[in-house]
Amino acid sequence: MDITARTERLAQLLEDRLDVRGKGFDAKLRRAGRLLPKHLRMKGRLLADASARANHPRLLRQLDEAALDLAATDLENYLLNIDPWDRRRGIAVNVSAGLVFNLLIVAVVVVAVLLWRGFL
């Protein structure tokens, strides 16, 4: 499989699994940011640079096919193991837990002020 087809597949996986939008693999990889581990971000940068070089015949011969294949396989395996619904559920739980905690703090402060003022 050539590098452009591989990066297009990875771009689609980034969009499907991490909800990252953008035009092309390079933009989606930049938007993914810390959603990917550092070693996979570096491998993604390697693939994005190789994809840019793949359009030029002389630069295409300089690419290390084995390293690119390993990087694409690692990134693809990581993205395939992500459950998008579980990610969304985790985000919703974290947001709601934060809201409940803030409401609890406000309630404690209100009760403390009422006790201090002598209304309770």
PDB file of C-alpha atoms in Angstrom:
ATOM      1  CA  MET A   1       0.000   0.000   0.000  1.00  0.00           C
ATOM      2  CA  ASP A   2       1.388   3.402  -0.883  1.00  0.00           C
ATOM      3  CA  ILE A   3       1.950   6.169   1.632  1.00  0.00           C
ATOM      4  CA  THR A   4      -0.886   8.439   0.470  1.00  0.00           C
ATOM      5  CA  ALA A   5      -3.497   5.690   0.755  1.00  0.00           C
ATOM      6  CA  ARG A   6      -2.146   4.769   4.188  1.00  0.00           C
ATOM      7  CA  THR A   7      -2.291   8.357   5.458  1.00  0.00           C
ATOM      8  CA  GLU A   8      -5.824   8.769   4.072  1.00  0.00           C
ATOM      9  CA  ARG A   9      -6.896   5.679   6.030  1.00  0.00           C
ATOM     10  CA  LEU A  10      -5.218   7.034   9.162  1.00  0.00           C
ATOM     11  CA  ALA A  11      -6.890  10.415   8.644  1.00  0.00           C
ATOM     12  CA  GLN A  12     -10.269   8.690   8.462  1.00  0.00           C
ATOM     13  CA  LEU A  13      -9.486   6.739  11.653  1.00  0.00           C
ATOM     14  CA  LEU A  14      -8.482   9.953  13.428  1.00  0.00           C
ATOM     15  CA  GLU A  15     -11.804  11.468  12.460  1.00  0.00           C
ATOM     16  CA  ASP A  16     -13.879   8.413  13.374  1.00  0.00           C
ATOM     17  CA  ARG A  17     -12.169   7.440  16.625  1.00  0.00           C
ATOM     18  CA  LEU A  18     -11.006  10.768  18.087  1.00  0.00           C
ATOM     19  CA  ASP A  19     -13.572  13.135  16.511  1.00  0.00           C
ATOM     20  CA  VAL A  20     -10.780  15.226  15.012  1.00  0.00           C
ATOM     21  CA  ARG A  21     -11.734  17.423  12.067  1.00  0.00           C
ATOM     22  CA  GLY A  22      -9.475  18.926   9.447  1.00  0.00           C
ATOM     23  CA  LYS A  23      -8.418  18.737   5.834  1.00  0.00           C
ATOM     24  CA  GLY A  24      -5.995  15.912   5.303  1.00  0.00           C
ATOM     25  CA  PHE A  25      -3.857  13.800   7.589  1.00  0.00           C
ATOM     26  CA  ASP A  26      -1.446  16.555   8.564  1.00  0.00           C
ATOM     27  CA  ALA A  27      -4.176  18.910   9.819  1.00  0.00           C
ATOM     28  CA  LYS A  28      -5.975  16.137  11.694  1.00  0.00           C
ATOM     29  CA  LEU A  29      -2.743  15.009  13.301  1.00  0.00           C
ATOM     30  CA  ARG A  30      -2.032  18.552  14.511  1.00  0.00           C
ATOM     31  CA  ARG A  31      -5.553  18.880  15.897  1.00  0.00           C
ATOM     32  CA  ALA A  32      -5.300  15.527  17.677  1.00  0.00           C
ATOM     33  CA  GLY A  33      -2.457  16.932  19.773  1.00  0.00           C
ATOM     34  CA  ARG A  34      -2.355  15.309  23.191  1.00  0.00           C
ATOM     35  CA  LEU A  35      -5.109  12.858  22.368  1.00  0.00           C
ATOM     36  CA  LEU A  36      -2.276  10.722  21.012  1.00  0.00           C
ATOM     37  CA  PRO A  37       0.730   9.546  23.016  1.00  0.00           C
ATOM     38  CA  LYS A  38       3.984  11.341  22.253  1.00  0.00           C
ATOM     39  CA  HIS A  39       5.648   8.428  20.451  1.00  0.00           C
ATOM     40  CA  LEU A  40       2.625   8.078  18.167  1.00  0.00           C
ATOM     41  CA  ARG A  41       2.553  11.833  17.479  1.00  0.00           C
ATOM     42  CA  MET A  42       6.186  11.571  16.392  1.00  0.00           C
ATOM     43  CA  LYS A  43       5.391   8.601  14.153  1.00  0.00           C
ATOM     44  CA  GLY A  44       2.469  10.550  12.728  1.00  0.00           C
ATOM     45  CA  ARG A  45       4.769  13.486  11.950  1.00  0.00           C
ATOM     46  CA  LEU A  46       7.095  11.045  10.188  1.00  0.00           C
ATOM     47  CA  LEU A  47       4.173   9.810   8.078  1.00  0.00           C
ATOM     48  CA  ALA A  48       2.974  13.342   7.315  1.00  0.00           C
ATOM     49  CA  ASP A  49       6.457  14.375   6.168  1.00  0.00           C
ATOM     50  CA  ALA A  50       6.728  11.237   4.049  1.00  0.00           C
ATOM     51  CA  SER A  51       3.343  11.923   2.518  1.00  0.00           C
ATOM     52  CA  ALA A  52       4.505  15.391   1.497  1.00  0.00           C
ATOM     53  CA  ARG A  53       7.675  13.930  -0.025  1.00  0.00           C
ATOM     54  CA  ALA A  54       5.805  11.157  -1.836  1.00  0.00           C
ATOM     55  CA  ASN A  55       4.686  13.594  -4.534  1.00  0.00           C
ATOM     56  CA  HIS A  56       8.273  14.097  -5.721  1.00  0.00           C
ATOM     57  CA  PRO A  57       9.896  11.142  -7.537  1.00  0.00           C
ATOM     58  CA  ARG A  58      13.467  11.740  -6.302  1.00  0.00           C
ATOM     59  CA  LEU A  59      12.424  12.309  -2.720  1.00  0.00           C
ATOM     60  CA  LEU A  60      10.179   9.244  -2.833  1.00  0.00           C
ATOM     61  CA  ARG A  61      13.246   7.025  -3.256  1.00  0.00           C
ATOM     62  CA  GLN A  62      14.769   8.408  -0.055  1.00  0.00           C
ATOM     63  CA  LEU A  63      11.915   7.220   2.160  1.00  0.00           C
ATOM     64  CA  ASP A  64      12.467   4.298   4.516  1.00  0.00           C
ATOM     65  CA  GLU A  65       9.568   2.005   3.654  1.00  0.00           C
ATOM     66  CA  ALA A  66      10.068  -0.299   6.645  1.00  0.00           C
ATOM     67  CA  ALA A  67      10.052   2.549   9.183  1.00  0.00           C
ATOM     68  CA  LEU A  68       7.016   4.128   7.545  1.00  0.00           C
ATOM     69  CA  ASP A  69       5.171   0.813   7.500  1.00  0.00           C
ATOM     70  CA  LEU A  70       5.946   0.241  11.185  1.00  0.00           C
ATOM     71  CA  ALA A  71       4.841   3.778  12.101  1.00  0.00           C
ATOM     72  CA  ALA A  72       1.592   3.451  10.153  1.00  0.00           C
ATOM     73  CA  THR A  73       0.874   0.035  11.657  1.00  0.00           C
ATOM     74  CA  ASP A  74       1.485   1.265  15.222  1.00  0.00           C
ATOM     75  CA  LEU A  75      -0.719   4.316  14.746  1.00  0.00           C
ATOM     76  CA  GLU A  76      -3.453   2.281  13.082  1.00  0.00           C
ATOM     77  CA  ASN A  77      -3.446  -0.352  15.845  1.00  0.00           C
ATOM     78  CA  TYR A  78      -3.704   2.352  18.514  1.00  0.00           C
ATOM     79  CA  LEU A  79      -6.595   4.072  16.758  1.00  0.00           C
ATOM     80  CA  LEU A  80      -8.464   0.807  16.153  1.00  0.00           C
ATOM     81  CA  ASN A  81      -8.321   0.003  19.889  1.00  0.00           C
ATOM     82  CA  ILE A  82     -10.079   3.259  20.843  1.00  0.00           C
ATOM     83  CA  ASP A  83     -13.803   2.969  21.533  1.00  0.00           C
ATOM     84  CA  PRO A  84     -15.353   6.302  20.510  1.00  0.00           C
ATOM     85  CA  TRP A  85     -18.520   5.781  22.567  1.00  0.00           C
ATOM     86  CA  ASP A  86     -16.493   4.992  25.666  1.00  0.00           C
ATOM     87  CA  ARG A  87     -14.472   8.202  25.117  1.00  0.00           C
ATOM     88  CA  ARG A  88     -17.645  10.264  24.797  1.00  0.00           C
ATOM     89  CA  ARG A  89     -19.172   8.615  27.847  1.00  0.00           C
ATOM     90  CA  GLY A  90     -16.013   9.351  29.842  1.00  0.00           C
ATOM     91  CA  ILE A  91     -16.088  12.998  28.792  1.00  0.00           C
ATOM     92  CA  ALA A  92     -19.754  13.297  29.792  1.00  0.00           C
ATOM     93  CA  VAL A  93     -19.079  11.666  33.181  1.00  0.00           C
ATOM     94  CA  ASN A  94     -16.138  13.998  33.844  1.00  0.00           C
ATOM     95  CA  VAL A  95     -18.123  17.118  32.959  1.00  0.00           C
ATOM     96  CA  SER A  96     -21.126  16.100  35.043  1.00  0.00           C
ATOM     97  CA  ALA A  97     -18.903  15.139  37.997  1.00  0.00           C
ATOM     98  CA  GLY A  98     -17.277  18.568  37.850  1.00  0.00           C
ATOM     99  CA  LEU A  99     -20.664  20.285  37.832  1.00  0.00           C
ATOM    100  CA  VAL A 100     -21.924  18.221  40.770  1.00  0.00           C
ATOM    101  CA  PHE A 101     -18.752  18.953  42.733  1.00  0.00           C
ATOM    102  CA  ASN A 102     -19.100  22.696  42.096  1.00  0.00           C
ATOM    103  CA  LEU A 103     -22.758  22.633  43.155  1.00  0.00           C
ATOM    104  CA  LEU A 104     -21.791  20.772  46.326  1.00  0.00           C
ATOM    105  CA  ILE A 105     -19.153  23.399  47.152  1.00  0.00           C
ATOM    106  CA  VAL A 106     -21.679  26.217  46.594  1.00  0.00           C
ATOM    107  CA  ALA A 107     -24.223  24.455  48.833  1.00  0.00           C
ATOM    108  CA  VAL A 108     -21.651  24.006  51.615  1.00  0.00           C
ATOM    109  CA  VAL A 109     -20.645  27.674  51.383  1.00  0.00           C
ATOM    110  CA  VAL A 110     -24.304  28.810  51.497  1.00  0.00           C
ATOM    111  CA  VAL A 111     -25.003  26.650  54.553  1.00  0.00           C
ATOM    112  CA  ALA A 112     -21.820  27.887  56.249  1.00  0.00           C
ATOM    113  CA  VAL A 113     -22.789  31.538  55.632  1.00  0.00           C
ATOM    114  CA  LEU A 114     -26.324  30.919  56.914  1.00  0.00           C
ATOM    115  CA  LEU A 115     -24.935  29.269  60.064  1.00  0.00           C
ATOM    116  CA  TRP A 116     -22.420  32.075  60.566  1.00  0.00           C
ATOM    117  CA  ARG A 117     -25.118  34.738  60.195  1.00  0.00           C
ATOM    118  CA  GLY A 118     -27.417  32.900  62.601  1.00  0.00           C
ATOM    119  CA  PHE A 119     -30.248  32.105  60.200  1.00  0.00           C
ATOM    120  CA  LEU A 120     -29.950  28.343  60.824  1.00  0.00           C
TER     121      LEU A 120
END
